[in-house]
Amino acid sequence: MKDAAEHGGKKAKWELANALMDGTNGLESNPTLAVEYFSELAGVTINENEESESDEQDEAGDIIVLEPSPCHDEVVESEDVYVPAMRKLATCNLTGHGVPHNNSAGLKWLETAYKIGNDVDAAHELALIYEYAQHGVEIDVVVAAQWFKQAAESGHVEAMAEYAMCCELGCGREQSDEDALEWYIKAAESGHTTSKFSVGEAFEEARGVPQSDEEACLWYYKAAVEGDEDSKRALRRLRDIARIVVPGLANLLNE
């Protein structure tokens, strides 16, 4: 398998690295060697000895994503990068598997996966790490909100809902019912069920939008048909209006 990896290209080396990491395919577990292969596959080198800096920010506090460049001080990129290997290196550093535990390096690998590899899941993972203090990283709700926004703007549906909540609660950024509604609608229109409930709630409670029980019922219905129990309870509460604007209400509520 090792010979195949040396001559079989990226896929073979990726499979070998994972087999060494997990001790599968008849190979003894060797996380240290696996990390060496992941490093070769990544096609990017970072300065793991410097403290991980927060992304540069503009005056509004938004993350500025720098264009990747081979001459960047902290990241050197080859012509052939491999994002899954960057993500593996992030996990290895954050968990201390195959390398000494190094949160700074782990965070940098996630940032690199997003900035160079356009890996939107890496941006979302960064947000979660800062929000929930994962891997012993200090909680920073401001940085978490910024990464949720980055991921949301890049199309990550769960991040849209998370950033909407940041806007609604004023967590990590200024509170804004209008911004919250905007992002809940984007998440809802992308298929996020609980965001459909949140949009209905905004209409019912006139948060960021004129009050409308009719519009609220329509959004609750969209979530209810997908099994959202909170939306079903809301439709029962607004039954007098819901039975007019929602088709098949009785069947939906099993009544």
PDB file of C-alpha atoms in Angstrom:
ATOM      1  CA  MET A   1       0.000   0.000   0.000  1.00  0.00           C
ATOM      2  CA  LYS A   2       2.904   2.338   0.758  1.00  0.00           C
ATOM      3  CA  ASP A   3       4.437   1.656  -2.656  1.00  0.00           C
ATOM      4  CA  ALA A   4       1.094   2.372  -4.271  1.00  0.00           C
ATOM      5  CA  ALA A   5       0.876   5.639  -2.396  1.00  0.00           C
ATOM      6  CA  GLU A   6       4.291   6.735  -3.569  1.00  0.00           C
ATOM      7  CA  HIS A   7       3.426   6.088  -7.205  1.00  0.00           C
ATOM      8  CA  GLY A   8      -0.374   6.185  -7.264  1.00  0.00           C
ATOM      9  CA  GLY A   9      -0.953   9.856  -6.765  1.00  0.00           C
ATOM     10  CA  LYS A  10      -3.048  11.868  -4.352  1.00  0.00           C
ATOM     11  CA  LYS A  11      -5.887   9.383  -3.861  1.00  0.00           C
ATOM     12  CA  ALA A  12      -3.567   6.529  -2.927  1.00  0.00           C
ATOM     13  CA  LYS A  13      -1.585   8.708  -0.524  1.00  0.00           C
ATOM     14  CA  TRP A  14      -4.823   9.965   1.068  1.00  0.00           C
ATOM     15  CA  GLU A  15      -6.032   6.404   1.616  1.00  0.00           C
ATOM     16  CA  LEU A  16      -2.657   5.415   3.091  1.00  0.00           C
ATOM     17  CA  ALA A  17      -2.623   8.390   5.449  1.00  0.00           C
ATOM     18  CA  ASN A  18      -6.090   7.568   6.750  1.00  0.00           C
ATOM     19  CA  ALA A  19      -5.220   3.886   7.139  1.00  0.00           C
ATOM     20  CA  LEU A  20      -2.147   4.829   9.160  1.00  0.00           C
ATOM     21  CA  MET A  21      -4.157   7.247  11.275  1.00  0.00           C
ATOM     22  CA  ASP A  22      -6.861   4.674  12.049  1.00  0.00           C
ATOM     23  CA  GLY A  23      -4.833   1.454  11.947  1.00  0.00           C
ATOM     24  CA  THR A  24      -6.940  -0.087   9.181  1.00  0.00           C
ATOM     25  CA  ASN A  25      -6.335  -2.006   5.938  1.00  0.00           C
ATOM     26  CA  GLY A  26      -3.818  -4.270   7.680  1.00  0.00           C
ATOM     27  CA  LEU A  27      -1.577  -1.407   8.776  1.00  0.00           C
ATOM     28  CA  GLU A  28      -0.474  -0.671  12.313  1.00  0.00           C
ATOM     29  CA  SER A  29      -1.647   2.676  13.567  1.00  0.00           C
ATOM     30  CA  ASN A  30       1.010   5.339  13.071  1.00  0.00           C
ATOM     31  CA  PRO A  31      -0.546   8.806  13.517  1.00  0.00           C
ATOM     32  CA  THR A  32       2.826  10.557  13.313  1.00  0.00           C
ATOM     33  CA  LEU A  33       3.531   9.141   9.861  1.00  0.00           C
ATOM     34  CA  ALA A  34      -0.060   9.820   8.835  1.00  0.00           C
ATOM     35  CA  VAL A  35       0.411  13.494   9.678  1.00  0.00           C
ATOM     36  CA  GLU A  36       3.508  13.573   7.461  1.00  0.00           C
ATOM     37  CA  TYR A  37       1.432  12.310   4.535  1.00  0.00           C
ATOM     38  CA  PHE A  38      -1.392  14.772   5.303  1.00  0.00           C
ATOM     39  CA  SER A  39       1.182  17.564   5.319  1.00  0.00           C
ATOM     40  CA  GLU A  40       2.471  16.515   1.910  1.00  0.00           C
ATOM     41  CA  LEU A  41      -1.066  16.298   0.541  1.00  0.00           C
ATOM     42  CA  ALA A  42      -2.161  19.683   1.899  1.00  0.00           C
ATOM     43  CA  GLY A  43      -0.015  21.565  -0.606  1.00  0.00           C
ATOM     44  CA  VAL A  44       0.215  24.418   1.916  1.00  0.00           C
ATOM     45  CA  THR A  45       2.597  25.186   4.726  1.00  0.00           C
ATOM     46  CA  ILE A  46       1.806  27.404   7.690  1.00  0.00           C
ATOM     47  CA  ASN A  47       3.920  28.878  10.454  1.00  0.00           C
ATOM     48  CA  GLU A  48       2.754  26.722  13.329  1.00  0.00           C
ATOM     49  CA  ASN A  49       4.994  28.428  15.872  1.00  0.00           C
ATOM     50  CA  GLU A  50       3.291  31.836  15.782  1.00  0.00           C
ATOM     51  CA  GLU A  51       0.175  32.598  17.750  1.00  0.00           C
ATOM     52  CA  SER A  52      -2.982  32.255  15.694  1.00  0.00           C
ATOM     53  CA  GLU A  53      -4.164  35.773  15.008  1.00  0.00           C
ATOM     54  CA  SER A  54      -7.804  36.676  14.591  1.00  0.00           C
ATOM     55  CA  ASP A  55      -8.670  37.610  11.062  1.00  0.00           C
ATOM     56  CA  GLU A  56      -8.119  41.248  10.211  1.00  0.00           C
ATOM     57  CA  GLN A  57     -11.260  43.303  10.708  1.00  0.00           C
ATOM     58  CA  ASP A  58     -12.703  46.337   9.042  1.00  0.00           C
ATOM     59  CA  GLU A  59     -14.244  49.220  10.942  1.00  0.00           C
ATOM     60  CA  ALA A  60     -17.577  47.399  11.125  1.00  0.00           C
ATOM     61  CA  GLY A  61     -15.912  44.411  12.794  1.00  0.00           C
ATOM     62  CA  ASP A  62     -16.427  42.045   9.862  1.00  0.00           C
ATOM     63  CA  ILE A  63     -13.793  39.521   8.928  1.00  0.00           C
ATOM     64  CA  ILE A  64     -11.665  40.525   5.976  1.00  0.00           C
ATOM     65  CA  VAL A  65     -10.712  37.407   4.059  1.00  0.00           C
ATOM     66  CA  LEU A  66      -7.331  38.018   2.483  1.00  0.00           C
ATOM     67  CA  GLU A  67      -6.697  36.751  -1.009  1.00  0.00           C
ATOM     68  CA  PRO A  68      -4.306  33.793  -0.740  1.00  0.00           C
ATOM     69  CA  SER A  69      -0.864  34.478  -2.089  1.00  0.00           C
ATOM     70  CA  PRO A  70       2.277  32.322  -2.337  1.00  0.00           C
ATOM     71  CA  CYS A  71       4.254  35.174  -0.773  1.00  0.00           C
ATOM     72  CA  HIS A  72       1.979  35.552   2.286  1.00  0.00           C
ATOM     73  CA  ASP A  73       4.048  35.693   5.475  1.00  0.00           C
ATOM     74  CA  GLU A  74       2.237  32.844   7.233  1.00  0.00           C
ATOM     75  CA  VAL A  75       0.915  30.631   4.433  1.00  0.00           C
ATOM     76  CA  VAL A  76       2.835  29.257   1.476  1.00  0.00           C
ATOM     77  CA  GLU A  77       0.698  27.644  -1.193  1.00  0.00           C
ATOM     78  CA  SER A  78       1.667  25.175  -3.902  1.00  0.00           C
ATOM     79  CA  GLU A  79      -0.147  24.804  -7.163  1.00  0.00           C
ATOM     80  CA  ASP A  80      -1.912  21.658  -5.952  1.00  0.00           C
ATOM     81  CA  VAL A  81      -3.724  22.045  -2.634  1.00  0.00           C
ATOM     82  CA  TYR A  82      -5.898  19.407  -1.013  1.00  0.00           C
ATOM     83  CA  VAL A  83      -8.492  20.745   1.426  1.00  0.00           C
ATOM     84  CA  PRO A  84      -9.419  17.429   3.144  1.00  0.00           C
ATOM     85  CA  ALA A  85      -5.797  17.097   4.234  1.00  0.00           C
ATOM     86  CA  MET A  86      -5.899  20.620   5.698  1.00  0.00           C
ATOM     87  CA  ARG A  87      -8.982  19.650   7.692  1.00  0.00           C
ATOM     88  CA  LYS A  88      -7.261  16.497   8.936  1.00  0.00           C
ATOM     89  CA  LEU A  89      -4.244  18.527  10.033  1.00  0.00           C
ATOM     90  CA  ALA A  90      -6.574  20.910  11.860  1.00  0.00           C
ATOM     91  CA  THR A  91      -8.171  18.017  13.736  1.00  0.00           C
ATOM     92  CA  CYS A  92      -4.815  16.439  14.552  1.00  0.00           C
ATOM     93  CA  ASN A  93      -3.482  19.681  16.029  1.00  0.00           C
ATOM     94  CA  LEU A  94      -6.670  20.456  17.943  1.00  0.00           C
ATOM     95  CA  THR A  95      -6.824  16.957  19.462  1.00  0.00           C
ATOM     96  CA  GLY A  96      -3.101  16.227  19.749  1.00  0.00           C
ATOM     97  CA  HIS A  97      -3.369  13.122  17.589  1.00  0.00           C
ATOM     98  CA  GLY A  98      -0.166  12.434  15.689  1.00  0.00           C
ATOM     99  CA  VAL A  99       1.304  15.807  16.709  1.00  0.00           C
ATOM    100  CA  PRO A 100       1.592  17.696  20.002  1.00  0.00           C
ATOM    101  CA  HIS A 101      -1.642  19.454  20.916  1.00  0.00           C
ATOM    102  CA  ASN A 102      -1.491  22.895  19.284  1.00  0.00           C
ATOM    103  CA  ASN A 103      -4.697  24.936  19.134  1.00  0.00           C
ATOM    104  CA  SER A 104      -2.988  27.798  17.316  1.00  0.00           C
ATOM    105  CA  ALA A 105      -1.929  25.527  14.478  1.00  0.00           C
ATOM    106  CA  GLY A 106      -5.305  23.793  14.412  1.00  0.00           C
ATOM    107  CA  LEU A 107      -7.153  27.087  14.046  1.00  0.00           C
ATOM    108  CA  LYS A 108      -4.732  28.210  11.349  1.00  0.00           C
ATOM    109  CA  TRP A 109      -5.334  25.042   9.361  1.00  0.00           C
ATOM    110  CA  LEU A 110      -9.096  25.640   9.498  1.00  0.00           C
ATOM    111  CA  GLU A 111      -8.635  29.266   8.438  1.00  0.00           C
ATOM    112  CA  THR A 112      -6.403  28.117   5.584  1.00  0.00           C
ATOM    113  CA  ALA A 113      -8.930  25.502   4.467  1.00  0.00           C
ATOM    114  CA  TYR A 114     -11.523  28.259   4.208  1.00  0.00           C
ATOM    115  CA  LYS A 115      -9.396  31.030   2.737  1.00  0.00           C
ATOM    116  CA  ILE A 116      -7.433  28.954   0.245  1.00  0.00           C
ATOM    117  CA  GLY A 117      -9.644  25.914  -0.179  1.00  0.00           C
ATOM    118  CA  ASN A 118     -13.023  27.700  -0.012  1.00  0.00           C
ATOM    119  CA  ASP A 119     -14.165  25.120   2.552  1.00  0.00           C
ATOM    120  CA  VAL A 120     -17.252  26.716   4.061  1.00  0.00           C
ATOM    121  CA  ASP A 121     -17.568  23.911   6.631  1.00  0.00           C
ATOM    122  CA  ALA A 122     -14.187  24.979   8.012  1.00  0.00           C
ATOM    123  CA  ALA A 123     -15.537  28.486   8.616  1.00  0.00           C
ATOM    124  CA  HIS A 124     -18.566  27.033  10.409  1.00  0.00           C
ATOM    125  CA  GLU A 125     -16.346  24.785  12.512  1.00  0.00           C
ATOM    126  CA  LEU A 126     -14.272  27.795  13.552  1.00  0.00           C
ATOM    127  CA  ALA A 127     -17.434  29.572  14.671  1.00  0.00           C
ATOM    128  CA  LEU A 128     -18.487  26.589  16.774  1.00  0.00           C
ATOM    129  CA  ILE A 129     -15.034  26.288  18.346  1.00  0.00           C
ATOM    130  CA  TYR A 130     -15.093  29.918  19.478  1.00  0.00           C
ATOM    131  CA  GLU A 131     -18.732  29.788  20.576  1.00  0.00           C
ATOM    132  CA  TYR A 132     -18.487  26.636  22.682  1.00  0.00           C
ATOM    133  CA  ALA A 133     -14.808  26.745  23.757  1.00  0.00           C
ATOM    134  CA  GLN A 134     -14.093  23.471  22.005  1.00  0.00           C
ATOM    135  CA  HIS A 135     -10.635  21.924  22.384  1.00  0.00           C
ATOM    136  CA  GLY A 136      -9.895  24.326  25.218  1.00  0.00           C
ATOM    137  CA  VAL A 137     -10.034  27.393  22.989  1.00  0.00           C
ATOM    138  CA  GLU A 138     -11.208  30.436  24.936  1.00  0.00           C
ATOM    139  CA  ILE A 139     -14.800  31.501  24.244  1.00  0.00           C
ATOM    140  CA  ASP A 140     -15.030  34.549  21.998  1.00  0.00           C
ATOM    141  CA  VAL A 141     -18.592  35.282  20.920  1.00  0.00           C
ATOM    142  CA  VAL A 142     -17.493  38.206  18.741  1.00  0.00           C
ATOM    143  CA  VAL A 143     -15.143  36.050  16.679  1.00  0.00           C
ATOM    144  CA  ALA A 144     -17.757  33.270  16.627  1.00  0.00           C
ATOM    145  CA  ALA A 145     -20.358  35.650  15.191  1.00  0.00           C
ATOM    146  CA  GLN A 146     -17.896  36.850  12.556  1.00  0.00           C
ATOM    147  CA  TRP A 147     -17.177  33.299  11.439  1.00  0.00           C
ATOM    148  CA  PHE A 148     -20.872  32.412  11.419  1.00  0.00           C
ATOM    149  CA  LYS A 149     -21.392  35.411   9.136  1.00  0.00           C
ATOM    150  CA  GLN A 150     -18.542  34.362   6.858  1.00  0.00           C
ATOM    151  CA  ALA A 151     -19.941  30.844   6.567  1.00  0.00           C
ATOM    152  CA  ALA A 152     -23.484  32.157   6.087  1.00  0.00           C
ATOM    153  CA  GLU A 153     -22.440  34.510   3.322  1.00  0.00           C
ATOM    154  CA  SER A 154     -20.699  31.585   1.663  1.00  0.00           C
ATOM    155  CA  GLY A 155     -23.917  29.574   1.632  1.00  0.00           C
ATOM    156  CA  HIS A 156     -23.700  27.430   4.791  1.00  0.00           C
ATOM    157  CA  VAL A 157     -27.351  26.972   5.789  1.00  0.00           C
ATOM    158  CA  GLU A 158     -26.818  26.093   9.450  1.00  0.00           C
ATOM    159  CA  ALA A 159     -24.513  29.103   9.772  1.00  0.00           C
ATOM    160  CA  MET A 160     -27.280  31.314   8.373  1.00  0.00           C
ATOM    161  CA  ALA A 161     -29.541  30.207  11.211  1.00  0.00           C
ATOM    162  CA  GLU A 162     -26.761  30.568  13.777  1.00  0.00           C
ATOM    163  CA  TYR A 163     -25.900  34.061  12.593  1.00  0.00           C
ATOM    164  CA  ALA A 164     -29.587  34.998  12.619  1.00  0.00           C
ATOM    165  CA  MET A 165     -29.649  34.006  16.280  1.00  0.00           C
ATOM    166  CA  CYS A 166     -26.572  36.147  16.926  1.00  0.00           C
ATOM    167  CA  CYS A 167     -28.474  39.080  15.416  1.00  0.00           C
ATOM    168  CA  GLU A 168     -31.627  38.296  17.365  1.00  0.00           C
ATOM    169  CA  LEU A 169     -29.894  37.987  20.731  1.00  0.00           C
ATOM    170  CA  GLY A 170     -27.158  40.552  20.189  1.00  0.00           C
ATOM    171  CA  CYS A 171     -24.569  37.851  20.822  1.00  0.00           C
ATOM    172  CA  GLY A 172     -21.175  38.860  19.449  1.00  0.00           C
ATOM    173  CA  ARG A 173     -22.628  41.770  17.523  1.00  0.00           C
ATOM    174  CA  GLU A 174     -25.239  44.526  17.845  1.00  0.00           C
ATOM    175  CA  GLN A 175     -28.798  43.278  18.318  1.00  0.00           C
ATOM    176  CA  SER A 176     -31.007  43.740  15.263  1.00  0.00           C
ATOM    177  CA  ASP A 177     -34.439  42.193  14.691  1.00  0.00           C
ATOM    178  CA  GLU A 178     -34.257  43.275  11.053  1.00  0.00           C
ATOM    179  CA  ASP A 179     -30.939  41.531  10.415  1.00  0.00           C
ATOM    180  CA  ALA A 180     -32.137  38.474  12.312  1.00  0.00           C
ATOM    181  CA  LEU A 181     -35.247  38.221  10.156  1.00  0.00           C
ATOM    182  CA  GLU A 182     -33.219  38.654   6.979  1.00  0.00           C
ATOM    183  CA  TRP A 183     -30.962  35.729   7.859  1.00  0.00           C
ATOM    184  CA  TYR A 184     -33.769  33.543   9.200  1.00  0.00           C
ATOM    185  CA  ILE A 185     -35.561  34.005   5.877  1.00  0.00           C
ATOM    186  CA  LYS A 186     -32.408  33.112   3.935  1.00  0.00           C
ATOM    187  CA  ALA A 187     -31.978  29.976   6.035  1.00  0.00           C
ATOM    188  CA  ALA A 188     -35.678  29.116   5.740  1.00  0.00           C
ATOM    189  CA  GLU A 189     -35.631  29.529   1.977  1.00  0.00           C
ATOM    190  CA  SER A 190     -32.617  27.210   1.915  1.00  0.00           C
ATOM    191  CA  GLY A 191     -34.623  24.506   3.701  1.00  0.00           C
ATOM    192  CA  HIS A 192     -33.800  25.105   7.380  1.00  0.00           C
ATOM    193  CA  THR A 193     -36.914  23.965   9.242  1.00  0.00           C
ATOM    194  CA  THR A 194     -36.521  25.725  12.583  1.00  0.00           C
ATOM    195  CA  SER A 195     -35.737  28.980  10.789  1.00  0.00           C
ATOM    196  CA  LYS A 196     -39.177  28.763   9.190  1.00  0.00           C
ATOM    197  CA  PHE A 197     -40.614  28.679  12.698  1.00  0.00           C
ATOM    198  CA  SER A 198     -38.440  31.663  13.661  1.00  0.00           C
ATOM    199  CA  VAL A 199     -39.741  33.673  10.701  1.00  0.00           C
ATOM    200  CA  GLY A 200     -43.308  32.865  11.753  1.00  0.00           C
ATOM    201  CA  GLU A 201     -42.516  33.929  15.294  1.00  0.00           C
ATOM    202  CA  ALA A 202     -41.091  37.231  14.014  1.00  0.00           C
ATOM    203  CA  PHE A 203     -44.338  37.985  12.155  1.00  0.00           C
ATOM    204  CA  GLU A 204     -46.465  37.000  15.125  1.00  0.00           C
ATOM    205  CA  GLU A 205     -44.483  39.154  17.549  1.00  0.00           C
ATOM    206  CA  ALA A 206     -43.743  42.023  15.132  1.00  0.00           C
ATOM    207  CA  ARG A 207     -39.980  41.677  15.460  1.00  0.00           C
ATOM    208  CA  GLY A 208     -38.336  43.376  12.494  1.00  0.00           C
ATOM    209  CA  VAL A 209     -41.535  43.266  10.463  1.00  0.00           C
ATOM    210  CA  PRO A 210     -45.144  44.513  10.801  1.00  0.00           C
ATOM    211  CA  GLN A 211     -47.294  42.173  12.880  1.00  0.00           C
ATOM    212  CA  SER A 212     -49.256  39.615  10.854  1.00  0.00           C
ATOM    213  CA  ASP A 213     -50.823  36.479  12.289  1.00  0.00           C
ATOM    214  CA  GLU A 214     -51.756  35.397   8.782  1.00  0.00           C
ATOM    215  CA  GLU A 215     -48.163  35.545   7.583  1.00  0.00           C
ATOM    216  CA  ALA A 216     -47.021  33.886  10.798  1.00  0.00           C
ATOM    217  CA  CYS A 217     -49.377  30.977  10.188  1.00  0.00           C
ATOM    218  CA  LEU A 218     -48.085  30.483   6.673  1.00  0.00           C
ATOM    219  CA  TRP A 219     -44.514  30.214   7.948  1.00  0.00           C
ATOM    220  CA  TYR A 220     -45.528  27.984  10.854  1.00  0.00           C
ATOM    221  CA  TYR A 221     -47.275  25.751   8.337  1.00  0.00           C
ATOM    222  CA  LYS A 222     -44.090  25.432   6.252  1.00  0.00           C
ATOM    223  CA  ALA A 223     -42.212  24.215   9.319  1.00  0.00           C
ATOM    224  CA  ALA A 224     -45.061  22.088  10.658  1.00  0.00           C
ATOM    225  CA  VAL A 225     -45.316  19.995   7.497  1.00  0.00           C
ATOM    226  CA  GLU A 226     -41.643  19.145   8.074  1.00  0.00           C
ATOM    227  CA  GLY A 227     -42.434  17.927  11.575  1.00  0.00           C
ATOM    228  CA  ASP A 228     -41.592  20.980  13.676  1.00  0.00           C
ATOM    229  CA  GLU A 229     -43.569  20.581  16.915  1.00  0.00           C
ATOM    230  CA  ASP A 230     -43.201  24.212  18.005  1.00  0.00           C
ATOM    231  CA  SER A 231     -44.874  25.271  14.772  1.00  0.00           C
ATOM    232  CA  LYS A 232     -47.717  22.827  15.316  1.00  0.00           C
ATOM    233  CA  ARG A 233     -48.299  24.273  18.778  1.00  0.00           C
ATOM    234  CA  ALA A 234     -48.257  27.779  17.307  1.00  0.00           C
ATOM    235  CA  LEU A 235     -50.879  26.783  14.734  1.00  0.00           C
ATOM    236  CA  ARG A 236     -53.092  25.396  17.495  1.00  0.00           C
ATOM    237  CA  ARG A 237     -52.715  28.654  19.396  1.00  0.00           C
ATOM    238  CA  LEU A 238     -53.665  30.649  16.293  1.00  0.00           C
ATOM    239  CA  ARG A 239     -56.324  28.151  15.229  1.00  0.00           C
ATOM    240  CA  ASP A 240     -58.998  30.714  14.342  1.00  0.00           C
ATOM    241  CA  ILE A 241     -56.724  32.319  11.754  1.00  0.00           C
ATOM    242  CA  ALA A 242     -54.770  29.210  10.815  1.00  0.00           C
ATOM    243  CA  ARG A 243     -57.888  27.274   9.729  1.00  0.00           C
ATOM    244  CA  ILE A 244     -58.541  30.009   7.166  1.00  0.00           C
ATOM    245  CA  VAL A 245     -55.056  30.445   5.716  1.00  0.00           C
ATOM    246  CA  VAL A 246     -53.580  26.965   6.173  1.00  0.00           C
ATOM    247  CA  PRO A 247     -54.827  24.124   3.943  1.00  0.00           C
ATOM    248  CA  GLY A 248     -55.660  20.863   5.686  1.00  0.00           C
ATOM    249  CA  LEU A 249     -55.002  22.168   9.189  1.00  0.00           C
ATOM    250  CA  ALA A 250     -56.949  19.406  10.947  1.00  0.00           C
ATOM    251  CA  ASN A 251     -55.079  16.650   9.128  1.00  0.00           C
ATOM    252  CA  LEU A 252     -51.735  18.353   9.779  1.00  0.00           C
ATOM    253  CA  LEU A 253     -52.468  18.539  13.505  1.00  0.00           C
ATOM    254  CA  ASN A 254     -54.004  15.050  13.581  1.00  0.00           C
ATOM    255  CA  GLU A 255     -57.326  16.444  14.798  1.00  0.00           C
TER     256      GLU A 255
END
